[in-house]
Coordinates of N, CA, C and O in Angstrom, one line a residue:
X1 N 36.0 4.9 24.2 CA 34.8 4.5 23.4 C 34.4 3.1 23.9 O 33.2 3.0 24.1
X2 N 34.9 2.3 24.1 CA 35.1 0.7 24.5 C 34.7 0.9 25.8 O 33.9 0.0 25.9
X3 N 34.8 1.5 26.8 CA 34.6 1.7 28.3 C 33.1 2.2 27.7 O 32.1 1.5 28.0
X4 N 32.9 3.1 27.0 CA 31.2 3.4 26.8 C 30.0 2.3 26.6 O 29.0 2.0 27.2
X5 N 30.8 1.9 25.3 CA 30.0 0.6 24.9 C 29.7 -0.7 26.3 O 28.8 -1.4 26.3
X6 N 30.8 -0.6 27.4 CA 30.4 -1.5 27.8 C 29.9 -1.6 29.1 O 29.6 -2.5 29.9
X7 N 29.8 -0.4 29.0 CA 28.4 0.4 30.2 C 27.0 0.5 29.8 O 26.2 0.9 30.6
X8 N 26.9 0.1 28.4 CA 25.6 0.2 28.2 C 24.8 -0.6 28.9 O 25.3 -1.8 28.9
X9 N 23.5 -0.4 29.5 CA 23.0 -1.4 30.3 C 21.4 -1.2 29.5 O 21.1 -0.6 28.5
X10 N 20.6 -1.8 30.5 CA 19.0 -2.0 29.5 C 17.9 -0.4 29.3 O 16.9 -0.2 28.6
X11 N 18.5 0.2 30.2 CA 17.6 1.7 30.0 C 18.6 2.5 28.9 O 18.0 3.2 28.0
X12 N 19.7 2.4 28.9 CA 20.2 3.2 27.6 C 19.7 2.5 26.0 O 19.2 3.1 25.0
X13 N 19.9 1.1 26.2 CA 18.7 0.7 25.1 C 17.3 1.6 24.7 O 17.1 2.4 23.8
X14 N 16.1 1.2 26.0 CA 15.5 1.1 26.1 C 15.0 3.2 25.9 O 14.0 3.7 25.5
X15 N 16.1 3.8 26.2 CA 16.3 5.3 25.9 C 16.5 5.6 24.3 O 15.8 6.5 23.8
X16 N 17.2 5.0 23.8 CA 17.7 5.1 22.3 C 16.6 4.8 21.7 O 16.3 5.7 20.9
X17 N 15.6 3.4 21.8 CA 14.4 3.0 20.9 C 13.4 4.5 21.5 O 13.2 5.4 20.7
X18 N 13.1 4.7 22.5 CA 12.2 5.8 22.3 C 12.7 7.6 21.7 O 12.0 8.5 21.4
X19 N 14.2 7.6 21.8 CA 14.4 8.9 21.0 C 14.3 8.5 19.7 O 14.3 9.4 18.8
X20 N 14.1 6.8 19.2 CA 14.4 7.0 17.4 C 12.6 7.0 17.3 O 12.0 7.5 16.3
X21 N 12.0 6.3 18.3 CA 10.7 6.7 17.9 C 10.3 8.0 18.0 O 9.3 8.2 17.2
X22 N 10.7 9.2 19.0 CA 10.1 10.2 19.3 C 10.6 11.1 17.4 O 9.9 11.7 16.7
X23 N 12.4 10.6 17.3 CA 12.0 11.0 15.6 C 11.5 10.7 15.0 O 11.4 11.5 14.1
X24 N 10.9 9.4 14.8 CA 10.0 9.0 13.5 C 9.0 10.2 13.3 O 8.7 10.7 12.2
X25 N 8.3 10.7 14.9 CA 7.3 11.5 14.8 C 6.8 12.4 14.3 O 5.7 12.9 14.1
X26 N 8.8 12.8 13.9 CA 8.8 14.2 13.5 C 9.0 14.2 11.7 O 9.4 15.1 11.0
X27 N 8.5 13.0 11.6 CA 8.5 12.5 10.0 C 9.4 12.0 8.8 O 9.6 12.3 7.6
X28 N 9.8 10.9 10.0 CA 11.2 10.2 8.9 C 10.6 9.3 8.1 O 11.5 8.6 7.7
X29 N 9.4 9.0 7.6 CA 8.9 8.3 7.0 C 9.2 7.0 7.0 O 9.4 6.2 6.1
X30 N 9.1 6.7 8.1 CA 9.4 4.6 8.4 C 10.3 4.8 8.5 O 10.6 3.8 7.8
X31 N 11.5 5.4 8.8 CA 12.8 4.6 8.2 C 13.5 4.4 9.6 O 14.5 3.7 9.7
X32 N 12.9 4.9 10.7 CA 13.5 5.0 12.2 C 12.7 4.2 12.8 O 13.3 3.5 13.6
X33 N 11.2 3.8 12.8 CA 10.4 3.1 13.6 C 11.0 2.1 13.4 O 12.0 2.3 14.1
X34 N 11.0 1.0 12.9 CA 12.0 -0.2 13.0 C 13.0 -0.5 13.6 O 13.1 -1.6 14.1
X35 N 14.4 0.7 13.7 CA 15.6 0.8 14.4 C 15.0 1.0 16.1 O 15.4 0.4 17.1
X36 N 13.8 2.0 16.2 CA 13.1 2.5 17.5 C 12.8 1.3 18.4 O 13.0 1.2 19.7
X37 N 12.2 0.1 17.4 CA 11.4 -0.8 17.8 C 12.4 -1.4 18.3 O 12.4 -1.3 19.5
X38 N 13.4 -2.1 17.8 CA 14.7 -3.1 18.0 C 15.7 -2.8 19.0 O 16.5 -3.6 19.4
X39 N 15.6 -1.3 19.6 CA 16.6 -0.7 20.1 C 15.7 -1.5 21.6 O 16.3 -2.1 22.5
X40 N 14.1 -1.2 21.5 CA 13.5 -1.2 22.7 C 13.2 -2.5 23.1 O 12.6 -2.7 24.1
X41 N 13.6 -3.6 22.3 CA 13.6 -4.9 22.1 C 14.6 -5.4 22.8 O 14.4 -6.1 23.8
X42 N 15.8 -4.9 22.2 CA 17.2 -4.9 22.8 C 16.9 -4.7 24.8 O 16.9 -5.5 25.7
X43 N 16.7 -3.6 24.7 CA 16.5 -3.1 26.3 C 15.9 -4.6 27.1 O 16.4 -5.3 27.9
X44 N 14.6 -4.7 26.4 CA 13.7 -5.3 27.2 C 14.4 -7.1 27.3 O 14.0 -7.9 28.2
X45 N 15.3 -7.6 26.5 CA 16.0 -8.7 26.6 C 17.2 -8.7 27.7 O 17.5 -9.4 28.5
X46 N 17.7 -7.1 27.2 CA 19.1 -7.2 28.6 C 18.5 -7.1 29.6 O 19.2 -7.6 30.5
X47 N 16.9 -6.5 30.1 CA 16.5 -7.2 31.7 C 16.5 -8.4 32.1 O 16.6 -8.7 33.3
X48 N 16.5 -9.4 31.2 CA 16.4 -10.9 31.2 C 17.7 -11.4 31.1 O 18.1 -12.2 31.9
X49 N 18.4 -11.2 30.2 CA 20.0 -11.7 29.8 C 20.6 -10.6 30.1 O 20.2 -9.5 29.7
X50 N 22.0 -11.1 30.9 CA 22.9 -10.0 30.6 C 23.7 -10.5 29.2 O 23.7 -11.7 28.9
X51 N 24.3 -9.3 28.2 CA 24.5 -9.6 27.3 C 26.1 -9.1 27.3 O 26.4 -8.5 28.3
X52 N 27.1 -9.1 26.4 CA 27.9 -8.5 26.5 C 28.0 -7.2 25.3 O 27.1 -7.4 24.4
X53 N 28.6 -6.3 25.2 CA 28.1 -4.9 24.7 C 28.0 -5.6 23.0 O 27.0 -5.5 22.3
X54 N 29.1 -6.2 22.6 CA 29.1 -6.8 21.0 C 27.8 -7.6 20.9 O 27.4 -7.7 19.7
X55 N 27.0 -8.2 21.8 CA 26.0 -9.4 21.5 C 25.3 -8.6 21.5 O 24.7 -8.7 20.4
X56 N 24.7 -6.9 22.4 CA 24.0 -6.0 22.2 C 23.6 -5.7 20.8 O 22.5 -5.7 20.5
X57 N 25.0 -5.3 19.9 CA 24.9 -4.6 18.5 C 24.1 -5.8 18.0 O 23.0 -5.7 17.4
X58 N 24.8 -7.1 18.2 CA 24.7 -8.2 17.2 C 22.9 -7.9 17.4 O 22.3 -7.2 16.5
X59 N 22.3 -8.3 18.2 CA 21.1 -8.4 18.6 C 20.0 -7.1 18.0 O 18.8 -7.2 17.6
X60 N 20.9 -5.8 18.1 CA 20.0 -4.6 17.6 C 20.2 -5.0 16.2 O 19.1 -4.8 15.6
X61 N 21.0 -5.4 15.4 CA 20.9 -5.2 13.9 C 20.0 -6.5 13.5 O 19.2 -6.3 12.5
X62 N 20.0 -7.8 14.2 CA 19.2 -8.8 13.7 C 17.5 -8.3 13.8 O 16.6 -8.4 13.0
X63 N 17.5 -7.5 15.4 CA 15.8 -7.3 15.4 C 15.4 -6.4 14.2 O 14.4 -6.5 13.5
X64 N 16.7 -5.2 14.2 CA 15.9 -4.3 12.6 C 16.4 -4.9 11.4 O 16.3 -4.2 10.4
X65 N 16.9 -6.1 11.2 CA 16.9 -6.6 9.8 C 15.3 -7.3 10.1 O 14.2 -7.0 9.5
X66 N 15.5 -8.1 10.9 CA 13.9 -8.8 10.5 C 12.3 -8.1 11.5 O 11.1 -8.5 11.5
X67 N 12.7 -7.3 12.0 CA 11.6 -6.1 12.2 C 11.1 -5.6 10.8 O 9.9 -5.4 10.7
X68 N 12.1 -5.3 9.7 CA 12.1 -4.6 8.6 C 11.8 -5.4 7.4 O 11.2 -4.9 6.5
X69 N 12.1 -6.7 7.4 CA 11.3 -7.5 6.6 C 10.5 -7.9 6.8 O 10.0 -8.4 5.8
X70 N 9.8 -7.9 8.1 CA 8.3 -8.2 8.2 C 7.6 -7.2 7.9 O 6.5 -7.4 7.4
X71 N 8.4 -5.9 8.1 CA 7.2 -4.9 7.3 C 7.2 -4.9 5.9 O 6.2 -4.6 5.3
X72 N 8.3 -5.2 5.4 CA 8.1 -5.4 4.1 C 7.4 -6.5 3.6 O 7.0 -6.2 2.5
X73 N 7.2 -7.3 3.9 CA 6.5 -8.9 3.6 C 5.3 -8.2 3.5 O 4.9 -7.8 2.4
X74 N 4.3 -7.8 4.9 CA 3.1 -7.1 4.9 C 2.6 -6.5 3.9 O 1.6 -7.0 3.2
X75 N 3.5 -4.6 3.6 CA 3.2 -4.2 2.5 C 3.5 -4.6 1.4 O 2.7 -4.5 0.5
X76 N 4.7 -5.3 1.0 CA 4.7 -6.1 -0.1 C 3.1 -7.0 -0.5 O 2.7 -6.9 -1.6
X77 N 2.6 -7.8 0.3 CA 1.4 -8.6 0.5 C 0.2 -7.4 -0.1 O -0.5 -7.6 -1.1
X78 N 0.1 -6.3 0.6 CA -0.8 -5.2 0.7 C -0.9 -4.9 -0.7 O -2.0 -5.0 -1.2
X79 N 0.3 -4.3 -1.5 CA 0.8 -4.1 -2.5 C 0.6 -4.3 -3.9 O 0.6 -3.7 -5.0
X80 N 0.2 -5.9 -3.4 CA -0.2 -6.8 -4.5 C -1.3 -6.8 -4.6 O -1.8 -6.4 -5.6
X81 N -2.1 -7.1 -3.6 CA -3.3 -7.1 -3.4 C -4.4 -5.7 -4.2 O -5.4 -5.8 -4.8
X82 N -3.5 -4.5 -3.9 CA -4.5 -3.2 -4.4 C -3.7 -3.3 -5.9 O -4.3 -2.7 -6.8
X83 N -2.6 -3.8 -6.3 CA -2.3 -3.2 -7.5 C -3.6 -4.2 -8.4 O -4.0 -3.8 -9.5
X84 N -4.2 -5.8 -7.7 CA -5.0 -6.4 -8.7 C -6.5 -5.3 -8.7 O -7.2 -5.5 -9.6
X85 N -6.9 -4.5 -8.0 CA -8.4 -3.6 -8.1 C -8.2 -2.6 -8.3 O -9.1 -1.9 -8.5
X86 N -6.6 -2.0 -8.2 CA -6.5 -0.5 -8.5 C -6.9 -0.3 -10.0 O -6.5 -1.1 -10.8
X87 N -7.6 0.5 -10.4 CA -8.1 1.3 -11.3 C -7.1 2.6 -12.3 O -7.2 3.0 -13.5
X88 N -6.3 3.0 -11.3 CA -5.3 4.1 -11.7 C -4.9 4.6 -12.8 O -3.8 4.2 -13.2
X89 N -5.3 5.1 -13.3 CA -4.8 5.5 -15.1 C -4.9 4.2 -15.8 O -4.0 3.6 -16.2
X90 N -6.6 3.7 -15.8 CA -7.0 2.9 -16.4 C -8.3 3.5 -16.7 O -9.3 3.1 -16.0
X91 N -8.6 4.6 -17.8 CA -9.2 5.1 -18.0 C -10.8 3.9 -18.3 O -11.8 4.1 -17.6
X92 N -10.6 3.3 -19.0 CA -11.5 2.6 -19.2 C -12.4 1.4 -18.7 O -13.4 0.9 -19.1
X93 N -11.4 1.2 -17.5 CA -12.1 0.3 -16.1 C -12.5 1.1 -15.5 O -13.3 0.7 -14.7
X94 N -12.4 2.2 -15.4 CA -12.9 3.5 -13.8 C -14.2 3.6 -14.9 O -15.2 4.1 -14.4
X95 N -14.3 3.4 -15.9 CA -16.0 4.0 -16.6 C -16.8 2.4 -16.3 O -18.0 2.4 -16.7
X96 N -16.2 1.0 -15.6 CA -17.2 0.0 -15.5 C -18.4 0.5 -14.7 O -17.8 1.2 -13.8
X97 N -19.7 0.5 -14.5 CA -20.5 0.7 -13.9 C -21.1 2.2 -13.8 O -22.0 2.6 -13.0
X98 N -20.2 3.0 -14.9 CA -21.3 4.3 -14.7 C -22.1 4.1 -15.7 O -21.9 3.4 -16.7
X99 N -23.3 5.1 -15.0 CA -24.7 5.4 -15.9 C -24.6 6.6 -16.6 O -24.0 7.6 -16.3
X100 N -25.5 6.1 -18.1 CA -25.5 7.7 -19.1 C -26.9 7.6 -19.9 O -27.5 6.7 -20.4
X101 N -27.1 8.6 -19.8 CA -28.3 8.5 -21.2 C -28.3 8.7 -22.5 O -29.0 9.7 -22.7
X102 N -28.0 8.3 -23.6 CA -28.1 8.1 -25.3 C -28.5 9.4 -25.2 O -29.5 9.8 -24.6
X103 N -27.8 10.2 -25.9 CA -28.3 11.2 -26.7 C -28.8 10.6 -28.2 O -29.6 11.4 -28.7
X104 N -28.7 9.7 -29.0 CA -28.9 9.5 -30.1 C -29.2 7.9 -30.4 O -28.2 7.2 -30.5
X105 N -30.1 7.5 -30.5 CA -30.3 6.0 -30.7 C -29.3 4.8 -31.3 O -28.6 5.0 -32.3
X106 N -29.4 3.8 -30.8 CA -28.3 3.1 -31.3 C -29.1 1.9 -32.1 O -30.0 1.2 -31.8
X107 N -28.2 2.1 -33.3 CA -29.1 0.9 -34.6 C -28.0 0.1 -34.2 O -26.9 0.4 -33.8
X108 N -28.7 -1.4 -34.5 CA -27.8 -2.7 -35.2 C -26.7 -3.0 -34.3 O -25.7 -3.6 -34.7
X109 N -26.8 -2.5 -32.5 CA -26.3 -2.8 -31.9 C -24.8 -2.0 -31.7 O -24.2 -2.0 -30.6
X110 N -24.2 -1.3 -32.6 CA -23.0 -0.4 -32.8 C -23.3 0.8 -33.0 O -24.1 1.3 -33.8
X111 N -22.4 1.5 -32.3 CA -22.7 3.2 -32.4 C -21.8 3.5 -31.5 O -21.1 2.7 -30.9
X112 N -21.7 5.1 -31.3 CA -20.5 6.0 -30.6 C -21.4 6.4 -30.0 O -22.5 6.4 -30.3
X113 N -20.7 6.9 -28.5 CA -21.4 7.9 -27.7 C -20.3 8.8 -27.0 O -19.1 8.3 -26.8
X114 N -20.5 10.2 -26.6 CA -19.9 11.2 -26.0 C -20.4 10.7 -24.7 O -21.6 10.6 -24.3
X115 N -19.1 10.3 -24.0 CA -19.0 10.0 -22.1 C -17.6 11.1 -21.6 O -16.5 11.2 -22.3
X116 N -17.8 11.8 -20.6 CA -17.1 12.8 -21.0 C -16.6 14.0 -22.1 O -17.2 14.9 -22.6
X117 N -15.0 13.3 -22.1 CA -14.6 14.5 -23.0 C -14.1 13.8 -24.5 O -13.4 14.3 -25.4
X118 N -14.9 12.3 -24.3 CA -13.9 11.8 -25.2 C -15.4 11.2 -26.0 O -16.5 11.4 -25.4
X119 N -15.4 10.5 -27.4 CA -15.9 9.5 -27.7 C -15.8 8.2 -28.1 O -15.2 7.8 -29.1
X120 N -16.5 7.2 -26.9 CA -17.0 5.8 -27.4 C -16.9 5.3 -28.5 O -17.0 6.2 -29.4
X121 N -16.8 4.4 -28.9 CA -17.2 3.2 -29.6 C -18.4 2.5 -28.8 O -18.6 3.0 -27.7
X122 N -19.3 1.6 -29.0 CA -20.2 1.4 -28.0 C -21.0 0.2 -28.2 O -21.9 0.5 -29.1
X123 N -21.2 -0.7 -27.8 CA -21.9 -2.5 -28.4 C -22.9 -2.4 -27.7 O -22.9 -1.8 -26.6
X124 N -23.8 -2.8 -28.0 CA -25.3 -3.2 -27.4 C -25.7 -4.4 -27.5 O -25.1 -5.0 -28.5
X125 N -26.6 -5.3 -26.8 CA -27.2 -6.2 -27.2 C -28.3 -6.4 -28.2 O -28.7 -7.4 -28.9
X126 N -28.8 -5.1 -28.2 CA -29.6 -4.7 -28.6 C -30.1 -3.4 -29.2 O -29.7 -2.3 -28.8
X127 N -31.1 -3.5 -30.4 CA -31.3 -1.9 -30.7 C -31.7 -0.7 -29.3 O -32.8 -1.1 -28.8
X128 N -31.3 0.4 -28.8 CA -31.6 1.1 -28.0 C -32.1 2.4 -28.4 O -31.4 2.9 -29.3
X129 N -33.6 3.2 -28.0 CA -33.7 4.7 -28.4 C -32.8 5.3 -27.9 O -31.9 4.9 -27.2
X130 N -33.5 6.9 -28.4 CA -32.2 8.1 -28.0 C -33.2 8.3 -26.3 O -34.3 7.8 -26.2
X131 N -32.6 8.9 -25.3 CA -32.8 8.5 -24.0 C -32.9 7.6 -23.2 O -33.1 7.8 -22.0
X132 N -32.7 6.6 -23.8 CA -32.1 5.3 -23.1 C -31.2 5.5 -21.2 O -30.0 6.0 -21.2
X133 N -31.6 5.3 -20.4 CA -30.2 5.1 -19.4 C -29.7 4.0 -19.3 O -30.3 3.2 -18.6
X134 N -28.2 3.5 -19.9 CA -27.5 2.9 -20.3 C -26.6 2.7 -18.8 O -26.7 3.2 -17.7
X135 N -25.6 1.7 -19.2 CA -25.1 1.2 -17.7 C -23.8 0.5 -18.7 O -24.0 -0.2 -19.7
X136 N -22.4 1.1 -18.2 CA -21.7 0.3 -18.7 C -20.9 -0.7 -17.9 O -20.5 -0.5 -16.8
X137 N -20.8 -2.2 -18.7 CA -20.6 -3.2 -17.8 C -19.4 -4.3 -18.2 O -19.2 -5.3 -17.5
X138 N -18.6 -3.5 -19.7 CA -17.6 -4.2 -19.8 C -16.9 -3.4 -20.7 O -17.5 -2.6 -21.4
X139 N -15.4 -3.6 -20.8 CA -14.7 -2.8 -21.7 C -13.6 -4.0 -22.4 O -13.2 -4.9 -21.7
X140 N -13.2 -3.8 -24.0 CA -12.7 -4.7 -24.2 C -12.0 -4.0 -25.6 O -12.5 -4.0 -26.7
X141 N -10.3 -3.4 -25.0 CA -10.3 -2.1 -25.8 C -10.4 -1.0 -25.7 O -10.2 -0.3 -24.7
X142 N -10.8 -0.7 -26.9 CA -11.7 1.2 -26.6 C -13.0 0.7 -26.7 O -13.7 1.6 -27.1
X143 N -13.5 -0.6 -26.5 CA -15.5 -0.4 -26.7 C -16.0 -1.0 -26.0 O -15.9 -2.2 -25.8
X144 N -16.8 -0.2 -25.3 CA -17.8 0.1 -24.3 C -19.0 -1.1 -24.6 O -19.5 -1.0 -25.7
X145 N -19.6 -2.2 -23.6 CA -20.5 -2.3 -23.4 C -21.4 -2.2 -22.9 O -21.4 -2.5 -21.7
X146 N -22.5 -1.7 -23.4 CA -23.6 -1.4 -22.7 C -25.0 -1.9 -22.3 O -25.7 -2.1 -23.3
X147 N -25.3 -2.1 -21.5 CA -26.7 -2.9 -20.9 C -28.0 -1.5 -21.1 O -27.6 -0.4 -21.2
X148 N -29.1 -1.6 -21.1 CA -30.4 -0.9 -20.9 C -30.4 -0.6 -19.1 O -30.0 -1.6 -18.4
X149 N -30.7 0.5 -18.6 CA -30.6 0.7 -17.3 C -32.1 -0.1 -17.1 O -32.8 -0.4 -18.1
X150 N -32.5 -0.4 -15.8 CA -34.5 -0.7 -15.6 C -34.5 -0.1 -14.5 O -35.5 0.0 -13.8

């Protein structure tokens, strides 16, 4: 085993990063591209340095430790970013900005309306008739505010 290791030269590297990428292909879900990348890293430094077969390992595990936290920093970064605009099982932010029309006029600024499958609570600025196209433009709660469409 020790006579193996220390024949490794820069194409057996450079062999290993593209068999772990040719598996990523076949759908390891990230978990090999990083090892693929670092292996081919490895290769491409022992053309430059000869290394000894231990500085080899040392060297493949540093590139996929911090190959792999850089991808995590990214999506971590990415992560943050959609969880502040994601909408996702926030029933009542995904209704900011649609249009509806009153079926029934709204007195004194308060009234319910059927949007979907559910009913509103519903604020106006103002008194609105029944046919109104309404625009909703804030939620605070379960109640819906609504603007006059023009």
């Amino acid at each position: 085993m020790m006579t193996l290791l220390e024949q490794m030269n820069f194409w057996h590297w450079i062999a290993l990063g593209l068999v772990l990428l040719l598996l990523e292909l076949l759908g390891a879900a990230g978990y090999l591209l990083w090892l693929g990348i670092s292996a081919v890293l490895v290769g491409l430094l022992m053309i430059a340095l000869p290394l000894s077969w231990t500085l080899q390992w040392v060297a493949f595990a540093v590139f996929s430790l911090f190959t792999t936290w850089l991808w995590w920093r990214y999506q971590h970064q990415r992560d943050i970013q959609n969880d502040k605009t994601n909408t996702l099982n926030q029933r009542g932010a995904q209704m900011i900005g649609q249009e509806c029309v009153l079926d029934h006029a709204i007195v004194a600024g308060n009234d319910r309306m059927r949007l979907g499958d559910t009913t509103w609570s519903i604020i106006s600025s103002r008194d609105l008739p029944a046919g109104t196209r309404v625009k909703i433009v804030s939620i605070n709660g379960i109640v819906l505010t609504v603007t006059e469409k023009k």
